[in-house]
Short mmCIF file of C-alpha atoms in Angstrom, two decimals:
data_model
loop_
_atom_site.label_atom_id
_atom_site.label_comp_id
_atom_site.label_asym_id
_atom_site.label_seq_id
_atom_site.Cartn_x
_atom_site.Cartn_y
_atom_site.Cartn_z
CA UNK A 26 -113.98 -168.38 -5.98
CA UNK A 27 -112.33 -165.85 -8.17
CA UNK A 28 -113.83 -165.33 -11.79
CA UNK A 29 -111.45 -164.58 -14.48
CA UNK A 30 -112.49 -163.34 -17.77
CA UNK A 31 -110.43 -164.42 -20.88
CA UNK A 32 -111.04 -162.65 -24.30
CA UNK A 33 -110.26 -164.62 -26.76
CA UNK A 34 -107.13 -164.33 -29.10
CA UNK A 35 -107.68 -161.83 -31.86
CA UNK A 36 -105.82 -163.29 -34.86
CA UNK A 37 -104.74 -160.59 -37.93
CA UNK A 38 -107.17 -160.37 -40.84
CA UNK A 39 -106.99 -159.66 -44.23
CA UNK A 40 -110.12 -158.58 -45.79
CA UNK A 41 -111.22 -155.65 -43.46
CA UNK A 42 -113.36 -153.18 -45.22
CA UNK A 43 -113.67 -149.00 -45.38
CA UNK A 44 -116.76 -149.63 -43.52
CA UNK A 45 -116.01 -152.13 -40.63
CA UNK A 46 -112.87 -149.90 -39.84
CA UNK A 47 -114.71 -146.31 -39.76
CA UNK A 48 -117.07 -148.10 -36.96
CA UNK A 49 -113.92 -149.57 -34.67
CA UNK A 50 -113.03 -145.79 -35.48
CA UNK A 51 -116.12 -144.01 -34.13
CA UNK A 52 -116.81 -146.37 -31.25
CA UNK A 53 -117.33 -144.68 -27.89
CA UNK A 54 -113.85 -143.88 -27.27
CA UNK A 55 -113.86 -145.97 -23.96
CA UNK A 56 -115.05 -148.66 -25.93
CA UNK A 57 -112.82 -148.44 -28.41
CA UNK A 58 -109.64 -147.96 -25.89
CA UNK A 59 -110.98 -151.26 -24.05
CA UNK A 60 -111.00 -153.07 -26.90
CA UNK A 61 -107.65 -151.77 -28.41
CA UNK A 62 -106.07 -152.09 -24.76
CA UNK A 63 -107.14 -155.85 -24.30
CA UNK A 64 -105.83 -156.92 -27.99
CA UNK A 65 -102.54 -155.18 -27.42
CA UNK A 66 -102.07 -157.32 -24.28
CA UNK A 67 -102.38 -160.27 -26.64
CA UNK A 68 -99.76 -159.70 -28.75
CA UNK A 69 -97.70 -157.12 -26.89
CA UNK A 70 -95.98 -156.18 -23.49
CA UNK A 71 -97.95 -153.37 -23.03
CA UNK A 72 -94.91 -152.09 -20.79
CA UNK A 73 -92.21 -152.35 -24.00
CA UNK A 74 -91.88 -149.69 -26.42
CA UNK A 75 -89.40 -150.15 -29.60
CA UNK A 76 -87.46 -146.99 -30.19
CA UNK A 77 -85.33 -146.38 -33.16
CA UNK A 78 -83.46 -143.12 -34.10
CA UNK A 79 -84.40 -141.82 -37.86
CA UNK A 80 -81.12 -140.18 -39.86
CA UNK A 81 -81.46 -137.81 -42.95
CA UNK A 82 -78.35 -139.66 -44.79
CA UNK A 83 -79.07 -137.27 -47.75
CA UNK A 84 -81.18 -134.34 -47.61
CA UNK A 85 -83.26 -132.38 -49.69
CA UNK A 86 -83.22 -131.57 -53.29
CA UNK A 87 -86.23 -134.57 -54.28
CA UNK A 88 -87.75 -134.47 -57.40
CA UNK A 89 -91.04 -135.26 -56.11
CA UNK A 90 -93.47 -133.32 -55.27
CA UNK A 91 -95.33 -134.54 -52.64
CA UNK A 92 -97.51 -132.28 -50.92
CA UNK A 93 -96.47 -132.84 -47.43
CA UNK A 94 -92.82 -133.02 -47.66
CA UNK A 95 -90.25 -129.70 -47.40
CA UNK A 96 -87.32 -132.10 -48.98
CA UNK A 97 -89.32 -131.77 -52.78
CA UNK A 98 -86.60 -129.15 -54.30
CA UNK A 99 -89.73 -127.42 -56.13
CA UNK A 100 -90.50 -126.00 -53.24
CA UNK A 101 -88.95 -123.56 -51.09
CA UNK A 102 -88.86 -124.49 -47.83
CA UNK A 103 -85.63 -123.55 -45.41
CA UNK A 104 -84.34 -127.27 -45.52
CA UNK A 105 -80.24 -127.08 -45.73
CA UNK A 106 -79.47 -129.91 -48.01
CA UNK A 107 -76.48 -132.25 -47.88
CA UNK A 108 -74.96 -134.70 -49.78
CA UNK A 109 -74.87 -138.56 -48.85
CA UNK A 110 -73.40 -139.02 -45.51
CA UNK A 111 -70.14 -140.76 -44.84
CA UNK A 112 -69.74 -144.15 -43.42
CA UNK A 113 -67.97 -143.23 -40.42
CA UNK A 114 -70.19 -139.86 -39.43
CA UNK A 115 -73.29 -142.61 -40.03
CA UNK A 116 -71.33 -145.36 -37.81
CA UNK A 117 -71.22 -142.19 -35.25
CA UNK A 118 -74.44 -141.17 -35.28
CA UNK A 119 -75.50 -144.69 -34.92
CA UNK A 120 -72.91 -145.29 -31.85
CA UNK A 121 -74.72 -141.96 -30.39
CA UNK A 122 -78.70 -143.38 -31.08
CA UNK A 123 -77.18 -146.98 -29.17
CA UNK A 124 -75.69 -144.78 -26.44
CA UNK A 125 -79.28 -143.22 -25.71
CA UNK A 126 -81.63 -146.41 -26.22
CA UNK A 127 -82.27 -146.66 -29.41
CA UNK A 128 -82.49 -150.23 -30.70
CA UNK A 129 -82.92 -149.51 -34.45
CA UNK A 130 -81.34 -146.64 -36.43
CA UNK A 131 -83.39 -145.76 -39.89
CA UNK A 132 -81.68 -143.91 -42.79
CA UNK A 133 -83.80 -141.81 -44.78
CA UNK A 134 -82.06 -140.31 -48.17
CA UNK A 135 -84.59 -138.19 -50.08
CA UNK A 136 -84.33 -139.92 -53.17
CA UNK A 137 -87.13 -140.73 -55.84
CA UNK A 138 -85.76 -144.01 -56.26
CA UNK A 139 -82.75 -146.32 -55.46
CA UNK A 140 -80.41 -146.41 -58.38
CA UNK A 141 -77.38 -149.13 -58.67
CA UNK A 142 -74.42 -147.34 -58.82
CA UNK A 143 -71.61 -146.00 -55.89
CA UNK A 144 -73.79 -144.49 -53.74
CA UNK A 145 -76.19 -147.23 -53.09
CA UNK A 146 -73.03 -149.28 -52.80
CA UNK A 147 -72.15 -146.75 -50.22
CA UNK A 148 -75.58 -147.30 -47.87
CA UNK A 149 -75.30 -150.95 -48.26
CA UNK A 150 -71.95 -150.26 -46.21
CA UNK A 151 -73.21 -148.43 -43.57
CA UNK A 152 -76.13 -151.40 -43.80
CA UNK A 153 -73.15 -153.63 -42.59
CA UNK A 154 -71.63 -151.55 -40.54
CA UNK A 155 -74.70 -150.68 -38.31
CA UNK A 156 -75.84 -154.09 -38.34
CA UNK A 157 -72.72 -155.31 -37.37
CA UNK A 158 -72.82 -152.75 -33.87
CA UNK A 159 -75.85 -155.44 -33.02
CA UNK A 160 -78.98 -152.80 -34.28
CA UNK A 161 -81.22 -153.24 -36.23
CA UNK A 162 -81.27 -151.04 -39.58
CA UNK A 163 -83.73 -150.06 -41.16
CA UNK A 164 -83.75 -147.58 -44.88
CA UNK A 165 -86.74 -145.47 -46.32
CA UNK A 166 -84.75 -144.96 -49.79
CA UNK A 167 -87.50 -144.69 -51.97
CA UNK A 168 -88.77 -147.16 -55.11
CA UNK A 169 -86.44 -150.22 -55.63
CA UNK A 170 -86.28 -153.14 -57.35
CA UNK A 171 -86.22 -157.06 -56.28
CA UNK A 172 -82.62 -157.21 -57.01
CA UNK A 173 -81.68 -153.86 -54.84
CA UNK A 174 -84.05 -155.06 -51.94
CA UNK A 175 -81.80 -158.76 -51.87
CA UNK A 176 -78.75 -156.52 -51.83
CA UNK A 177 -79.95 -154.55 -48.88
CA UNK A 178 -80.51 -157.64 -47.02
CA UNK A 179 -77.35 -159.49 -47.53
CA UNK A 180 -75.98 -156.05 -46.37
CA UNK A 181 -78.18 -156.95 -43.44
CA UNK A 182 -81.06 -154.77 -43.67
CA UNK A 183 -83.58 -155.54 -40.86
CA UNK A 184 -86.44 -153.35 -41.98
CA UNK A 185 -87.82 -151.46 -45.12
CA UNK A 186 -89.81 -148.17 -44.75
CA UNK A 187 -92.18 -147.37 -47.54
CA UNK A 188 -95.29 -145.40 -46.14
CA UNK A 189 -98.58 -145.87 -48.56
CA UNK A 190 -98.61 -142.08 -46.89
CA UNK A 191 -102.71 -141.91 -47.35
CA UNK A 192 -105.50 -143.89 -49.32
CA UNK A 193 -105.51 -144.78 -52.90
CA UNK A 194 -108.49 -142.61 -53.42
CA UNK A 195 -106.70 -139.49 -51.72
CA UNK A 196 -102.94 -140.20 -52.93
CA UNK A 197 -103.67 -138.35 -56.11
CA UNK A 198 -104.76 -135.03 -54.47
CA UNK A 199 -101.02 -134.75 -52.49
CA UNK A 200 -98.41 -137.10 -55.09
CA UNK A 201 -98.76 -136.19 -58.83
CA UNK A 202 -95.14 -137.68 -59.55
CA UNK A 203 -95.73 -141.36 -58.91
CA UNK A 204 -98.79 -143.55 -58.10
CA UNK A 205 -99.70 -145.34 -55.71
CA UNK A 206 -99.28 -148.96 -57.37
CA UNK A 207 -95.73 -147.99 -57.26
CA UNK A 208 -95.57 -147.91 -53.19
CA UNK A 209 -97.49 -151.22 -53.23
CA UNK A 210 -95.21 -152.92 -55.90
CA UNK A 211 -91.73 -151.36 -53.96
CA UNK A 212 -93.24 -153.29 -50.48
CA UNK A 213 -93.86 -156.86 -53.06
CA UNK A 214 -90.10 -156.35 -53.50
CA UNK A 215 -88.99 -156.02 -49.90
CA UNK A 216 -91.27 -159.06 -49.49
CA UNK A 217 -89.35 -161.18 -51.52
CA UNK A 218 -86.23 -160.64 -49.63
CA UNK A 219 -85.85 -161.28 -46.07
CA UNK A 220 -86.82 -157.77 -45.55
CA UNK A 221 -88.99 -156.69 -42.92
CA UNK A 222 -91.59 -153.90 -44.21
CA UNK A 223 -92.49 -150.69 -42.23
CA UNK A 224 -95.38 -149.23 -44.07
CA UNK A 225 -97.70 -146.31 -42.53
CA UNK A 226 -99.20 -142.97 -43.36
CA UNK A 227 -99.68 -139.62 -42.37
CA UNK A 228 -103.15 -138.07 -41.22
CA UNK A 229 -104.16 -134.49 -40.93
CA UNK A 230 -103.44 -133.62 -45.00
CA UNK A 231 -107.05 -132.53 -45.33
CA UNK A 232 -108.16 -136.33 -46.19
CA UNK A 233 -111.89 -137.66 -44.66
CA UNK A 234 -112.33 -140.41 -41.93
CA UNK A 235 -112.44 -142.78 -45.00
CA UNK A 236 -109.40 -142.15 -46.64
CA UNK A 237 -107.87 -142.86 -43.00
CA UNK A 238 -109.53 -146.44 -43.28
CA UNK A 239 -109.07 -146.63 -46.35
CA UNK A 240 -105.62 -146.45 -46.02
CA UNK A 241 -105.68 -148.98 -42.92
CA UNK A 242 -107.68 -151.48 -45.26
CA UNK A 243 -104.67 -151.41 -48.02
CA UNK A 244 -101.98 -151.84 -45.35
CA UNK A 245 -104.18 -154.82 -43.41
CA UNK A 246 -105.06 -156.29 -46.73
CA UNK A 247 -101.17 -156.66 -47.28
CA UNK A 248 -100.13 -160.52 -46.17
CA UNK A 249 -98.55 -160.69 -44.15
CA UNK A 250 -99.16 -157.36 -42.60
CA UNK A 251 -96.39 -154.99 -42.12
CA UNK A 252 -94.60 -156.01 -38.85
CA UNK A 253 -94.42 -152.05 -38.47
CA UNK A 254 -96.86 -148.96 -38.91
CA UNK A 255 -95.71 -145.70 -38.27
CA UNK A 256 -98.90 -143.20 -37.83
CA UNK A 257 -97.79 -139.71 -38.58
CA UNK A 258 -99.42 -136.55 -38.07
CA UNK A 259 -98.63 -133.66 -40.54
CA UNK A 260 -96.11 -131.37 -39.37
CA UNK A 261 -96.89 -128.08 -41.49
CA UNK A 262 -93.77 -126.81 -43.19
CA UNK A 263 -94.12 -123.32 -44.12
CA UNK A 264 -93.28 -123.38 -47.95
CA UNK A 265 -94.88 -126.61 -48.51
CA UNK A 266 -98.32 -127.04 -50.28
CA UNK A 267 -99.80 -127.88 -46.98
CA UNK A 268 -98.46 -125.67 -44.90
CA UNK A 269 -101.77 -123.47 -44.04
CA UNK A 270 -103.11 -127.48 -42.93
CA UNK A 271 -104.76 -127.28 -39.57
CA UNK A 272 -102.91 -129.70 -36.59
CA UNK A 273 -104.69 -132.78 -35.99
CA UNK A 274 -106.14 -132.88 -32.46
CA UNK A 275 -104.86 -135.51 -30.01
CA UNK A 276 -107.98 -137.70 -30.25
CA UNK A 277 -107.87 -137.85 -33.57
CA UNK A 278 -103.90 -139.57 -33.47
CA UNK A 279 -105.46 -141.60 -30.12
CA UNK A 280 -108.02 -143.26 -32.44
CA UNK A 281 -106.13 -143.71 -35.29
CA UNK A 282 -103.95 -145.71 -33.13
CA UNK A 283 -106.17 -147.32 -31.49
CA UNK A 284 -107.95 -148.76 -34.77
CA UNK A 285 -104.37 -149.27 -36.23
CA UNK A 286 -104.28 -151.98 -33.20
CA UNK A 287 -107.33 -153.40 -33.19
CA UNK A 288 -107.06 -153.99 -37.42
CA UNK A 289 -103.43 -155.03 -37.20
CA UNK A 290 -103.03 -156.55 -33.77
CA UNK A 291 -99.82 -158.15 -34.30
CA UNK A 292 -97.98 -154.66 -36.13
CA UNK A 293 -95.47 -152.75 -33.91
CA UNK A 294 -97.74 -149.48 -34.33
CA UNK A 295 -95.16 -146.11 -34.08
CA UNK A 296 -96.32 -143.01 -32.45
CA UNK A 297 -94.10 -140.96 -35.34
CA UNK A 298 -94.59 -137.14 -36.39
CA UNK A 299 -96.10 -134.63 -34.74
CA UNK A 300 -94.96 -135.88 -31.15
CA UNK A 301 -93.83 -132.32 -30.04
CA UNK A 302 -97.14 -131.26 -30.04
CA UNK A 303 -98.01 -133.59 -28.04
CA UNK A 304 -98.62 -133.80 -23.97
CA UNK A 305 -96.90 -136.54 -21.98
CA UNK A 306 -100.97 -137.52 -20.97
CA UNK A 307 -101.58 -137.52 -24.79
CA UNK A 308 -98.29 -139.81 -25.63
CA UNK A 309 -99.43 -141.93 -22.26
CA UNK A 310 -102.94 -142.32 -24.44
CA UNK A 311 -101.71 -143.30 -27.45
CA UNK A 312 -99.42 -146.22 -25.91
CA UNK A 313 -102.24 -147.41 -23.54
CA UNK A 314 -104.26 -147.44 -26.91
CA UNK A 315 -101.26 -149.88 -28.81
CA UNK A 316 -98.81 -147.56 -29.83
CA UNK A 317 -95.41 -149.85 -29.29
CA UNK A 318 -92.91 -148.12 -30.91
CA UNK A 319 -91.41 -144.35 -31.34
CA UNK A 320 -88.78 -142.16 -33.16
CA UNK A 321 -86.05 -140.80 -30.54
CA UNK A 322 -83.72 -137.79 -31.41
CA UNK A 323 -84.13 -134.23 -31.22
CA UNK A 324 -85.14 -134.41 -35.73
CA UNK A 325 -86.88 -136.57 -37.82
CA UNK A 326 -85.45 -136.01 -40.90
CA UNK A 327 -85.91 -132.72 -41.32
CA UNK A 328 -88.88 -131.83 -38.72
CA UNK A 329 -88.86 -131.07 -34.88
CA UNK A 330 -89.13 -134.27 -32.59
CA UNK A 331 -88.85 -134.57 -28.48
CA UNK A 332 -85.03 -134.85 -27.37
CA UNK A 333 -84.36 -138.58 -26.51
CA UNK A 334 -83.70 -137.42 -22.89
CA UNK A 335 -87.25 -135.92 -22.61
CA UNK A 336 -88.39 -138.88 -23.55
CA UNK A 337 -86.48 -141.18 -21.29
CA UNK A 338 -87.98 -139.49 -18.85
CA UNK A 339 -91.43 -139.94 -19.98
CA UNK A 340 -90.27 -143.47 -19.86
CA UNK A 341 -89.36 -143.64 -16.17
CA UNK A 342 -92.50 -141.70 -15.43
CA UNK A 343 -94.89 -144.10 -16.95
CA UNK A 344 -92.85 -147.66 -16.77
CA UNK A 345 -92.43 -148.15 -20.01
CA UNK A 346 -89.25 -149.93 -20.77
CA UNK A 347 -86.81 -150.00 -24.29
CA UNK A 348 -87.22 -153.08 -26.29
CA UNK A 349 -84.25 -154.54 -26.95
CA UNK A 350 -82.70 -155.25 -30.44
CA UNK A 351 -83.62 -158.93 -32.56
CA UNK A 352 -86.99 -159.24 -30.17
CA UNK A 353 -90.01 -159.50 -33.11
CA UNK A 354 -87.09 -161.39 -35.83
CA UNK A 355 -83.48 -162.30 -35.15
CA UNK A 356 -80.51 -160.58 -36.67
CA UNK A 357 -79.74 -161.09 -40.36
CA UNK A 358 -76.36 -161.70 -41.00
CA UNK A 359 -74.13 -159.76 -42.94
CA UNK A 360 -72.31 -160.64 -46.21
CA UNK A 361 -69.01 -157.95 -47.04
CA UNK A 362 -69.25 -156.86 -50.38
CA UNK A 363 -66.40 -159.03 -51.40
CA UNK A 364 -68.03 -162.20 -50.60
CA UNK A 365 -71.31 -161.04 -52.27
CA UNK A 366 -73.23 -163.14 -54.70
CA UNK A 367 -75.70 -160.54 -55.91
CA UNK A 368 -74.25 -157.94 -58.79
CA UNK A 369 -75.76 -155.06 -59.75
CA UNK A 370 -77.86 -155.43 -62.73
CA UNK A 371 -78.03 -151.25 -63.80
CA UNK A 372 -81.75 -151.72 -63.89
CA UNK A 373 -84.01 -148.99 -65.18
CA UNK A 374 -87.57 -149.41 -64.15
CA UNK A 375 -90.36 -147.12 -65.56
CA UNK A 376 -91.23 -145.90 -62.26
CA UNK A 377 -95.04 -143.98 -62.84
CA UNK A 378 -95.08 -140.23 -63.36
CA UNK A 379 -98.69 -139.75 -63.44
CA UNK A 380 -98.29 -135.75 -63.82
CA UNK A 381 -101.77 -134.64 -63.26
CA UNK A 382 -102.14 -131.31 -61.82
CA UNK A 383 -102.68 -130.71 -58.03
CA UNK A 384 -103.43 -127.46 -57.34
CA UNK A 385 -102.30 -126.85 -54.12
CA UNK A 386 -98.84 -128.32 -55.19
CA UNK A 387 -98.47 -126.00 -58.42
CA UNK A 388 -99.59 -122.83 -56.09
CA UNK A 389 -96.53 -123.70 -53.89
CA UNK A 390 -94.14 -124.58 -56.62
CA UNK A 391 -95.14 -121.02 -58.38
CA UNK A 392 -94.76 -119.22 -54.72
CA UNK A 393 -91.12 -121.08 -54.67
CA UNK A 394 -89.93 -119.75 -58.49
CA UNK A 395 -90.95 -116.01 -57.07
CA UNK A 396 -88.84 -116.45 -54.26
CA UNK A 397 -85.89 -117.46 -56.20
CA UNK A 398 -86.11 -114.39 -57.93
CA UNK A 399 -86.26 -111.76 -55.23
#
């Protein structure tokens, strides 16, 4: 007679604490990728990744300074910027990312926040227009109100991406130009439209093992969760404050996704930035740990990522298959802007500018004015 060992089904909690999540974290690490491994199988294929394609719509010239980011226009970095992107050369791009297996396309537009007017009128077309080529689409636009957030999903937005990007401890020492209640009251928003929310965070910006939980307890303690996580490590841009940062090692992005799992077993978890330093056997790790999900293209906004073909063949090589489109949630429906029933309401919200002083960010912003000069 043949045994067979059932674990039983690991439901999503809420009220994980700093403490309970650095010990999943610090577990032998075949321990902890046994336990990660078996909850995945739960809740995933283990054999389906998402993929989605990330497009800079508008790049560069941000007014905030985030510490990490070479799209803040206080710094210099050697980021070409562009204005926002046409319709059609976004309905191409898209066409391409379909073409190559992407199921979701994400515009990014380095904005501080979304502002009513014709060029939010002119994403919430492409919205339609990628939605309407059967992907999903998903925006990182920055802050936004309830009103823009029912807008985008009308449009047929399928996803919202608005990373807590670290702890709330920690998000003072890398953002001085908005707080952290802001992210959290941007993803209440989404929430209250049929929105899905993609909220993550980067590791590797000097932060401690507990501003890494502590960033996993504020996404966990959302509810519901976010139904996707991107984990990012730092790419160092040279011109940005953090551009002397060391790399994070591959363990340290294994166990980070690993714990990601095991705290929020039902999340699509993304393997995100910093994939080019990674090994195929390191990649391999991280999805036999619960990563689900990745960003194809040869550029993630503005920073080096594998080419899609590189990675189809990383596919092949360890069986992993594309998810397809409408898997998780089914497709939203799209309203034209004639038949809409939401207006703009030229809303002004007092977004926080906190404006204390972080070092680090007023070393690089001082390096950038002597550049200018020369």
């Amino acid at each position: 007679m043949t045994l067979i060992y059932t674990q039983p089904m690991i439901v999503a909690r809420h009220n994980w604490t700093k403490e309970e999540i650095l010990d999943i974290y610090n577990k032998p690490l075949m321990e902890l990728l046994y336990e990660a491994a078996t909850i995945h199988r739960q809740h995933h294929d283990p054999n389906v990744v998402q993929v989605s394609t990330l497009l800079s719509i508008k790049t560069g010239g941000c007014s905030e300074d985030c510490g990490y980011c070479p799209q803040a226009a206080r710094y210099h970095t050697d980021i070409e910027g562009n204005d926002l992107m046409s319709v059609q050369h976004v309905k191409a791009q898209a066409l391409r990312a379909k073409t190559s297996g992407s199921s979701r396309v994400c515009m990014g537009a380095a904005w501080r926040n979304v502002k009513d007017g014709p060029e939010f009128d002119q994403v919430l077309e492409m919205v339609r227009t990628i939605n309407k080529m059967d992907m999903e689409v998903c925006c990182t636009l920055g802050m936004l109100t309830e009103n823009q957030a029912k807008r985008l999903a009308e449009a047929g937005l399928y996803a919202y991406n608005h990373n807590l990007d670290t702890s709330e401890d920690y998000y003072k020492d890398v953002i001085s130009t908005r707080a952290f209640e802001d992210r959290l009251e941007t993803i209440d928003n989404v929430r209250k439209s049929n929105v899905t929310v993609c909220s993550g965070g980067i590791i590797g910006m000097g932060e401690a093992l507990e501003d890494r939980a502590g960033m996993l307890v504020a996404l966990s303690s959302l509810n519901p969760q976010p139904e996707s996580v991107p984990i990012n490590a730092l790419v160092a841009v040279e011109g940005t404050p953090m551009e002397d940062m060391e790399p994070v090692s591959i363990w340290e992005m294994i166990r980070m996704v690993a714990t990601t799992r095991i705290v929020m077993p039902e999340t699509q978890v993304r393997l995100s930035a910093g994939r080019t330093e990674m090994s195929r056997e390191g990649q391999a790790m991280c999805f036999f740990a619960g990563a689900n999900s990745i960003f194809a293209g040869d550029k993630l906004l503005t920073t080096p990522n594998p080419d899609v073909n590189e990675d189809m063949e990383m596919f092949k090589l360890l069986g992993l298959n594309p998810q397809k489109p409408f898997t998780k949630i089914s497709q939203p429906k799209t309203v034209e802007a004639k038949d809409s029933e939401l207006q703009p309401l030229g809303e002004k919200p007092k977004w926080s500018r906190p404006e204390h002083t972080i070092e680090r960010n007023e070393v690089a912003k001082q390096k950038s004015k002597l550049v200018a000069k020369e």
